[in-house]
Coordinates of C-alpha atoms and ligand atoms in Angstrom, one line a residue:
X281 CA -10.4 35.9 36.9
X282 CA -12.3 35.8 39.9
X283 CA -9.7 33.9 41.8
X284 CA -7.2 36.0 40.8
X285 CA -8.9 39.0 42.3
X286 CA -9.9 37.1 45.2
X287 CA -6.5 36.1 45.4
X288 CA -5.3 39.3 45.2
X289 CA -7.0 40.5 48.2
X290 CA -6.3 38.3 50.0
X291 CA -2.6 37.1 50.1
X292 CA -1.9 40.8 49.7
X293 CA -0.6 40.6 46.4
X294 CA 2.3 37.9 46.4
X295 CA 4.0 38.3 42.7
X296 CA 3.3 34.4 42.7
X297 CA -0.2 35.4 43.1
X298 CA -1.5 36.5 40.2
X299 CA 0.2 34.1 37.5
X300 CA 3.6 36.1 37.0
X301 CA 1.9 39.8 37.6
X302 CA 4.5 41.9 39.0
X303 CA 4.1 43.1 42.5
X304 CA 2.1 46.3 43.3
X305 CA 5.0 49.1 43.4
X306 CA 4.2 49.6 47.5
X307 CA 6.7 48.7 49.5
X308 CA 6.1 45.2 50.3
X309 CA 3.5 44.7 47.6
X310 CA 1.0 44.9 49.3
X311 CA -2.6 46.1 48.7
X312 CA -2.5 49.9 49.6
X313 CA -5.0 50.7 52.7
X314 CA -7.8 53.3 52.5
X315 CA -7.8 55.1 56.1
X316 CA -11.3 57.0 57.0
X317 CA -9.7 60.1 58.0
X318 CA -11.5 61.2 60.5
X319 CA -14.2 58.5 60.3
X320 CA -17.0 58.9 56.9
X321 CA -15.9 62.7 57.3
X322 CA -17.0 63.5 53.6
X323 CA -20.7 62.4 54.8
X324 CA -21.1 62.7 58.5
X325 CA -19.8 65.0 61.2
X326 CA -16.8 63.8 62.1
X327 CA -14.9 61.6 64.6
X328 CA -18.5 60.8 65.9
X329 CA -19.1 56.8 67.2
X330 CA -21.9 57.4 63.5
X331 CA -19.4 58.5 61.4
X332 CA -16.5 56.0 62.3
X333 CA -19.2 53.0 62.4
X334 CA -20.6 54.7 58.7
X335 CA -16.5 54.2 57.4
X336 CA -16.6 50.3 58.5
X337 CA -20.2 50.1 56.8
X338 CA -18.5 51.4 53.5
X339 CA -15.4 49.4 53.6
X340 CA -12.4 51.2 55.0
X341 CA -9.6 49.6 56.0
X342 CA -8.8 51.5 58.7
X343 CA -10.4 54.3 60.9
X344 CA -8.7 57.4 61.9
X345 CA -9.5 59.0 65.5
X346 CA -7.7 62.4 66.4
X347 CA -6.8 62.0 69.9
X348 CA -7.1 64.8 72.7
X349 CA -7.6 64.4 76.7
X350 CA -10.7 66.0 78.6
X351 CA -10.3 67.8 82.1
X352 CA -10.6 64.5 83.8
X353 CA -7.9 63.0 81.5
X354 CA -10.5 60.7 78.9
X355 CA -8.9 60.2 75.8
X356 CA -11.5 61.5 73.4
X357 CA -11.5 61.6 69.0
X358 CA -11.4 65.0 68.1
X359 CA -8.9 67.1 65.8
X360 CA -8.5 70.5 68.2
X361 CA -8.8 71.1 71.4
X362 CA -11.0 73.9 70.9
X363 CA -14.2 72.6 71.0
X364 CA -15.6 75.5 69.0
X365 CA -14.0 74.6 65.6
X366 CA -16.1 70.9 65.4
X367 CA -19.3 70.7 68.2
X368 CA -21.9 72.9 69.0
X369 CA -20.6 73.9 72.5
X370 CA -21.5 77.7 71.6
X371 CA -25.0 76.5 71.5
X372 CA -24.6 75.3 75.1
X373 CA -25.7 78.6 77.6
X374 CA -24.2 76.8 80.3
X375 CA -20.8 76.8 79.2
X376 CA -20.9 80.7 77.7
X377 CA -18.3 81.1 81.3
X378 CA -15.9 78.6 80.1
X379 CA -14.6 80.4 76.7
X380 CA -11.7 81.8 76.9
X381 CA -8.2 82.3 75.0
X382 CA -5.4 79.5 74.9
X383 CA -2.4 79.4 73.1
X384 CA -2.0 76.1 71.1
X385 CA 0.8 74.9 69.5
X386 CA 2.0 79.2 69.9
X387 CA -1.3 80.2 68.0
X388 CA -3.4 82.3 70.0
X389 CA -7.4 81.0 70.1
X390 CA -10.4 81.7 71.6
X391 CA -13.1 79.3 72.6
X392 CA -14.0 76.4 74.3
X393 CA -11.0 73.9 74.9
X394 CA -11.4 70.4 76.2
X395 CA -8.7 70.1 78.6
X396 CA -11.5 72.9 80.6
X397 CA -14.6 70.2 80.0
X398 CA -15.1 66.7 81.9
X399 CA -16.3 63.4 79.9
X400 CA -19.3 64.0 81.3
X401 CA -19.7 67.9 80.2
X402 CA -18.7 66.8 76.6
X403 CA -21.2 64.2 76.0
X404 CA -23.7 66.8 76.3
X405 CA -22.2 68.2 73.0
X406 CA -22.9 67.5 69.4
X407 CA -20.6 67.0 66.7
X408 CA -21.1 69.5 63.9
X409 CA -19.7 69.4 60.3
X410 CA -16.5 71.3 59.7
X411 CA -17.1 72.0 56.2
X412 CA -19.8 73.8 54.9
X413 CA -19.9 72.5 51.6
X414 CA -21.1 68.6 53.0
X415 CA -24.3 68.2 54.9
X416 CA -25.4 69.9 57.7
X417 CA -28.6 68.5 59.0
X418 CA -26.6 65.8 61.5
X419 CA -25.2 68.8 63.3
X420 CA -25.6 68.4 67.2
X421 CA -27.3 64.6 66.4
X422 CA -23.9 62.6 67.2
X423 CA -21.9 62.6 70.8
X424 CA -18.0 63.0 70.4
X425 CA -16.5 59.4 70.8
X426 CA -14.2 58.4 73.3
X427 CA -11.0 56.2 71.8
X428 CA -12.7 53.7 73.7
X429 CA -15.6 53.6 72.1
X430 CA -13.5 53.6 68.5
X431 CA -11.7 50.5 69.9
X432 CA -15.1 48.9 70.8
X433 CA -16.6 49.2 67.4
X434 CA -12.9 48.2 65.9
X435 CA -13.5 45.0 68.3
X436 CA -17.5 44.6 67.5
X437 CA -17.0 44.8 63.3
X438 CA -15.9 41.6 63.0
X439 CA -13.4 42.0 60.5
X440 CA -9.9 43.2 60.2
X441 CA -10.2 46.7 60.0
X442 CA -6.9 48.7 61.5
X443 CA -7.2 51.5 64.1
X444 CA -5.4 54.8 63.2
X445 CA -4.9 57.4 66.4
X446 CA -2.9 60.5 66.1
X447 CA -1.5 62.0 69.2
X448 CA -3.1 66.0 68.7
X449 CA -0.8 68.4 70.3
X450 CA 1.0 66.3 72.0
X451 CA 3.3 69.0 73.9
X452 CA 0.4 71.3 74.7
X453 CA -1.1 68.4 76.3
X454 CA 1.9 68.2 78.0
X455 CA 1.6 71.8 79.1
X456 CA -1.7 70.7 80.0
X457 CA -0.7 68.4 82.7
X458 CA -3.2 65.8 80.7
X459 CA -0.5 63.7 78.6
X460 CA -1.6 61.6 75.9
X461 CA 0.9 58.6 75.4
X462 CA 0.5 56.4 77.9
X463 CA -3.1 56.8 78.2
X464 CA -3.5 55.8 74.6
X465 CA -0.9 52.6 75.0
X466 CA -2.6 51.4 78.1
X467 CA -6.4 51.2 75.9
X468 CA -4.4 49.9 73.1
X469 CA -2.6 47.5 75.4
X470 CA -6.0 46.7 77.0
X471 CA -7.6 45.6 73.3
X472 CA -4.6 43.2 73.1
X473 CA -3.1 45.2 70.7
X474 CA 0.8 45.8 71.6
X475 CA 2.9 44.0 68.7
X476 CA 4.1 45.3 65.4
X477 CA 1.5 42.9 63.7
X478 CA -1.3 45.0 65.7
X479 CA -4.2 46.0 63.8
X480 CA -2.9 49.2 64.6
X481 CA -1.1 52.0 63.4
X482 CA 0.3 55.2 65.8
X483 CA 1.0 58.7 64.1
X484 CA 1.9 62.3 64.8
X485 CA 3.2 65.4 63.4
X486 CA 5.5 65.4 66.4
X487 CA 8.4 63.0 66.6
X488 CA 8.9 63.4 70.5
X489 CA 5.1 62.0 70.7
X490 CA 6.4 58.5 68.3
X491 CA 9.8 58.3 69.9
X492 CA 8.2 58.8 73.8
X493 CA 6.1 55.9 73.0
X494 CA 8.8 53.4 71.6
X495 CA 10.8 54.6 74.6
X496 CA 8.4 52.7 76.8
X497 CA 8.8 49.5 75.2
X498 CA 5.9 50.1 72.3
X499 CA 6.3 47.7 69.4
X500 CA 2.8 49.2 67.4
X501 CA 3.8 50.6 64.0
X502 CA 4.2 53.9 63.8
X503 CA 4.0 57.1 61.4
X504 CA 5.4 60.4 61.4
X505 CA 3.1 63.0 59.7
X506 CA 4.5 65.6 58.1
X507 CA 3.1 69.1 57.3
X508 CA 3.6 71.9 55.2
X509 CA 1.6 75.4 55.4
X510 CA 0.5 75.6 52.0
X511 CA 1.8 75.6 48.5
X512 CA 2.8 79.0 46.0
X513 CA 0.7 78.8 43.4
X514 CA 2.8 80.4 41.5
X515 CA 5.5 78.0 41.5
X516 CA 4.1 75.0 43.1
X517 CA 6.7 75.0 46.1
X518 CA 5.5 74.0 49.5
X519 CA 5.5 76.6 51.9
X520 CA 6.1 77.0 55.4
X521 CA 4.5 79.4 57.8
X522 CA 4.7 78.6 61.7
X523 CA 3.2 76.9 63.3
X524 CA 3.0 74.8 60.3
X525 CA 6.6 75.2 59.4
X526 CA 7.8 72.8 61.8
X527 CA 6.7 70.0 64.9
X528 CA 5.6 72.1 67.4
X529 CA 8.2 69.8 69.7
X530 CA 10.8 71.5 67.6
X531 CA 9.8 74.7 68.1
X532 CA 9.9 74.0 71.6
X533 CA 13.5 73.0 71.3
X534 CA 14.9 75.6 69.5
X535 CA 15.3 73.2 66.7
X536 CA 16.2 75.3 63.7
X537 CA 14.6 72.4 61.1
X538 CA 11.3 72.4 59.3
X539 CA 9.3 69.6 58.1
X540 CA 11.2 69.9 54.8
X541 CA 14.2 68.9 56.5
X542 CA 11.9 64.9 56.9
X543 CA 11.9 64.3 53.6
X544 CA 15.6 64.5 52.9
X545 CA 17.5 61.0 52.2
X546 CA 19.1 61.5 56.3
X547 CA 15.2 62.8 57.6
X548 CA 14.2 59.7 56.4
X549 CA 17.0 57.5 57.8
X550 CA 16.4 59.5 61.2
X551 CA 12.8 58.8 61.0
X552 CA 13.4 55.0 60.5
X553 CA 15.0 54.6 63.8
X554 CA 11.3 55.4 65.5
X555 CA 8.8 55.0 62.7
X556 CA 7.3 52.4 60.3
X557 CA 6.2 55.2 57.7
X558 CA 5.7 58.1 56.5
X559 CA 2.4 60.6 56.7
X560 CA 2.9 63.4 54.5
X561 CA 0.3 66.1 52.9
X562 CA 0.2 64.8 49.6
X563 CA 1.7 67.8 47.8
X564 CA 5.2 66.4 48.7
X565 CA 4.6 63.6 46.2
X566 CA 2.4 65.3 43.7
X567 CA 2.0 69.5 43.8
X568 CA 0.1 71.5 42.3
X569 CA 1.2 74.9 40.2
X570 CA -1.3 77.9 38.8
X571 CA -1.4 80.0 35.6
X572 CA -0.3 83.3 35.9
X573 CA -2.3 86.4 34.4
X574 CA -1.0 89.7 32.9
X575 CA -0.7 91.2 36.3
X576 CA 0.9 88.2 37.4
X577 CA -1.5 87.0 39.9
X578 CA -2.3 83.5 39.7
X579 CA -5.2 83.0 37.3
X580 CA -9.0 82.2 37.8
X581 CA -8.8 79.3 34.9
X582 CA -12.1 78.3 35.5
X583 CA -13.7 81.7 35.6
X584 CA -16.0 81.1 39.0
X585 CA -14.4 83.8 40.9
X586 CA -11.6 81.6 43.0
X587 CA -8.7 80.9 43.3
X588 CA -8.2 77.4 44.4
X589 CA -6.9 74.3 43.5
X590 CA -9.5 73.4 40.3
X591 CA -7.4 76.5 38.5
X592 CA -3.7 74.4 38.5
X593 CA -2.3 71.6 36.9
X594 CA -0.4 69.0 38.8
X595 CA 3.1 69.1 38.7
X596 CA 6.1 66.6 38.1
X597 CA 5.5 63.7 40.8
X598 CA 8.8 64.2 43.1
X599 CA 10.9 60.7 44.3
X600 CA 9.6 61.3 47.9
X601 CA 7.3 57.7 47.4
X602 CA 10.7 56.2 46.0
X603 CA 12.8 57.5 48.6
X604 CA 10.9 56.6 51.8
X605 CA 10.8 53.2 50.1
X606 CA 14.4 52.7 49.9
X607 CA 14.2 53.7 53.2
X608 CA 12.4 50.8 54.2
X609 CA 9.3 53.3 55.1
X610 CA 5.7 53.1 54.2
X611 CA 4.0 56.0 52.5
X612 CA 0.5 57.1 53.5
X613 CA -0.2 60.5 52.2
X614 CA -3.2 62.3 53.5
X615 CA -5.8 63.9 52.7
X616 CA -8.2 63.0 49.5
X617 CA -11.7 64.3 49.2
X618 CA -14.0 64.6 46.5
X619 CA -14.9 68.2 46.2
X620 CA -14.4 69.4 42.5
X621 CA -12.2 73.0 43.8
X622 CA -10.1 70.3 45.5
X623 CA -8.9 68.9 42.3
X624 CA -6.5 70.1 40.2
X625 CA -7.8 70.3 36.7
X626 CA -5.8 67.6 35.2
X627 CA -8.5 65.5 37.0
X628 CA -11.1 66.5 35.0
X629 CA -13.3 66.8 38.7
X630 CA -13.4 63.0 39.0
X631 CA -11.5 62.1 42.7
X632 CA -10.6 58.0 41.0
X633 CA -8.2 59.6 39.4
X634 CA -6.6 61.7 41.7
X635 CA -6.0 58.3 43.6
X636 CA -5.2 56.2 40.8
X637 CA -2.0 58.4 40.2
X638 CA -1.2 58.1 43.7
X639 CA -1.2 54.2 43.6
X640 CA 0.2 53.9 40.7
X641 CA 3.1 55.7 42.0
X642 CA 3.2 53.2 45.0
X643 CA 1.5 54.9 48.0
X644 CA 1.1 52.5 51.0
X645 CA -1.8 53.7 51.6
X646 CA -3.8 57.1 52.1
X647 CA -6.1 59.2 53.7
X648 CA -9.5 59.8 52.4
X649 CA -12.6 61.7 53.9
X650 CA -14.8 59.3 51.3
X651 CA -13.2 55.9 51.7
X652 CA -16.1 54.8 49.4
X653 CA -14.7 56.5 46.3
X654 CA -10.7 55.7 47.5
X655 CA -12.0 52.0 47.8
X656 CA -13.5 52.6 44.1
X657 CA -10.7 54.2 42.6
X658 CA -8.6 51.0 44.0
X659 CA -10.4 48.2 42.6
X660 CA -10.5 50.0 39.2
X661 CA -6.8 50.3 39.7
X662 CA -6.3 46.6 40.6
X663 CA -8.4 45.9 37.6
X664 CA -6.6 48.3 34.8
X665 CA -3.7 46.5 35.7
X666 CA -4.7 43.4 35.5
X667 CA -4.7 41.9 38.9
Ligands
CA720 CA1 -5.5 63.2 62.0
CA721 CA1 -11.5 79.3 39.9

């Protein structure tokens, strides 16, 4: 039994492998990979040099930095460009003169936005937690990382673990004058990493971003996110408000299609022309749907005064997994976490097995902000099915 498992891990699951088991139902059979979204999000703030180097300590295949560019064009691992949503920059007297109001991606905010801030003014900033349901006492302990820095402890861990960067805004940066694309091939290119086998994988919710880079000779794997806005309870149908509708690319471009328009059979064929895989939310392979009351308002269920996702049930999985396979495209939905309003109620509270449903229907991969419990839920997975 041992060997099996160890066998299993190993060689990736060859059907041969495991005496006659049949393959895992990912595309190639192989193991699906936890990626840290966002580093140990779930426990430390995140995209901080602690949090990524706390995902390697629990396991995680992979690490995900955001990627943005400072003033003085750094490549730094953050989600927005404002500053305000994730550090503690309003804290910072010094830089009260610097807020001001930016459009991003055609949504109008106010704050403090990197592209205004050197590498040097930024490491004076803390990372805070962007949720204030996890813990708060490391806010303002941790600097914000430079992709640099998330290649170096990639490089210094001593084992295989895969780098994730998303290009963040790509076209803003653009607008920006601080373009991310070839800065982050050149520090990928400088860790020896520039061939499809790279421990490396290159995603974005803007196709432009993917396609700029394999127009420049990139051979990394690559995979295109795709959004929604949200999902009508009521029904369970994805929704799509701008600037979550569509790639802020094809906004740009007058480009009448939304990200619903991905997931279709010829989406996916277009996609395979630039990408390895797919990144969707993972309501496009599993949604959720509420109760509805007399009034017909979607119904508290559990009675604690919200309405959120612990009231619905999950619906019908759709082919989407199936689809992108036939494709030829991996499947990496994002994003798991552990908090109990997150779940619907089929899940009984217990995150294993929200992610056991997701590899049992073949996911590539996935996203987790506690890469402790997705690495759990996949070795009891492995086990209940005998490998
Ligand atoms: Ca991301
Ligand atoms: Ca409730």
């Amino acid at each position: 039994m041992k060997e099996v498992v160890g066998c299993t891990l190993v060689a990736a699951v060859l059907a041969a492998c495991g005496g006659g088991l049949p393959a895992l139902p990912t595309l190639e059979g192989q193991l699906p990979l936890v990626v840290a979204h966002r580093g140990a999000s779930g426990y430390l703030p995140e995209e901080t040099v602690e949090a990524y180097a706390k995902a390697i300590e629990l396991g995680a295949d992979a690490i995900e930095p955001d990627v943005i560019s400072t003033k003085d064009g750094v490549l730094i691992a953050r989600h927005d460009p404002n500053l305000a949503y994730s550090t503690d920059v309003a804290q910072h007297p010094e830089f009260a003169s610097r807020k001001r109001t930016l459009s991003v991606d055609g949504e109008m905010q106010e704050g403090w936005f990197a592209s205004d801030f050197t590498l040097a003014e930024i490491k004076t900033l803390g990372g805070i937690s962007t949720d204030a349901e996890r813990p708060q006492q490391f806010n303002g302990k941790f600097r914000i990382a430079t992709i640099q820095e998330v290649i170096d402890l990639v490089k210094k861990s001593g084992r295989n673990i895969a780098i994730y960067p998303e290009t963040k805004n790509p076209s803003f940066h653009r607008q920006q004058g601080l373009p991310l694309e070839d800065k982050l091939l050149a520090l990928l290119a400088a860790a020896g990493w520039t061939e499809r086998d790279a421990p490396v994988f290159v995603q974005s919710f803007e196709p432009g971003s993917l396609k700029y880079m394999r127009s420049k000779g990139s051979r990394l794997k690559m995979v295109q996110l795709i959004d929604a806005d949200d999902v009508d309870l009521k029904t369970g149908a994805l929704t799509y408000a701008a600037p979550y509708d569509k790639p802020f690319d094809w906004a740009l471009a007058g480009d009448k299609r939304k990200f619903s328009d991905m997931v279709t059979p010829a989406g996916l064929a277009e996609i395979k022309t630039y990408a390895d895989g797919i990144g969707p939310w993972k309501r496009y392979i599993v949604s959720v749907k509420g109760t509805l009351d007399a009034n017909g308002k979607v119904a508290d269920v559990n009675g604690d005064g919200k309405v959120n996702d612990a009231d619905t049930t999950t619906m019908a999985p759709t082919t989407l997994v199936a689809d992108a396979h036939k494709a030829g495209l991996l499947v990496h939905p994002y994003t798991f976490r552990n908090e109990k309003r997150r779940l619907a109620s089929n899940y009984k509270g217990d995150p294993v097995l929200e992610y056991k449903q997701f590899f049992a229907l073949g996911v590539d991969g996935l996203f987790s902000d506690f890469a402790d419990t997705a690495l759990a839920a996949r070795a009891e997975y492995l086990k209940e099915t005998g490998r």
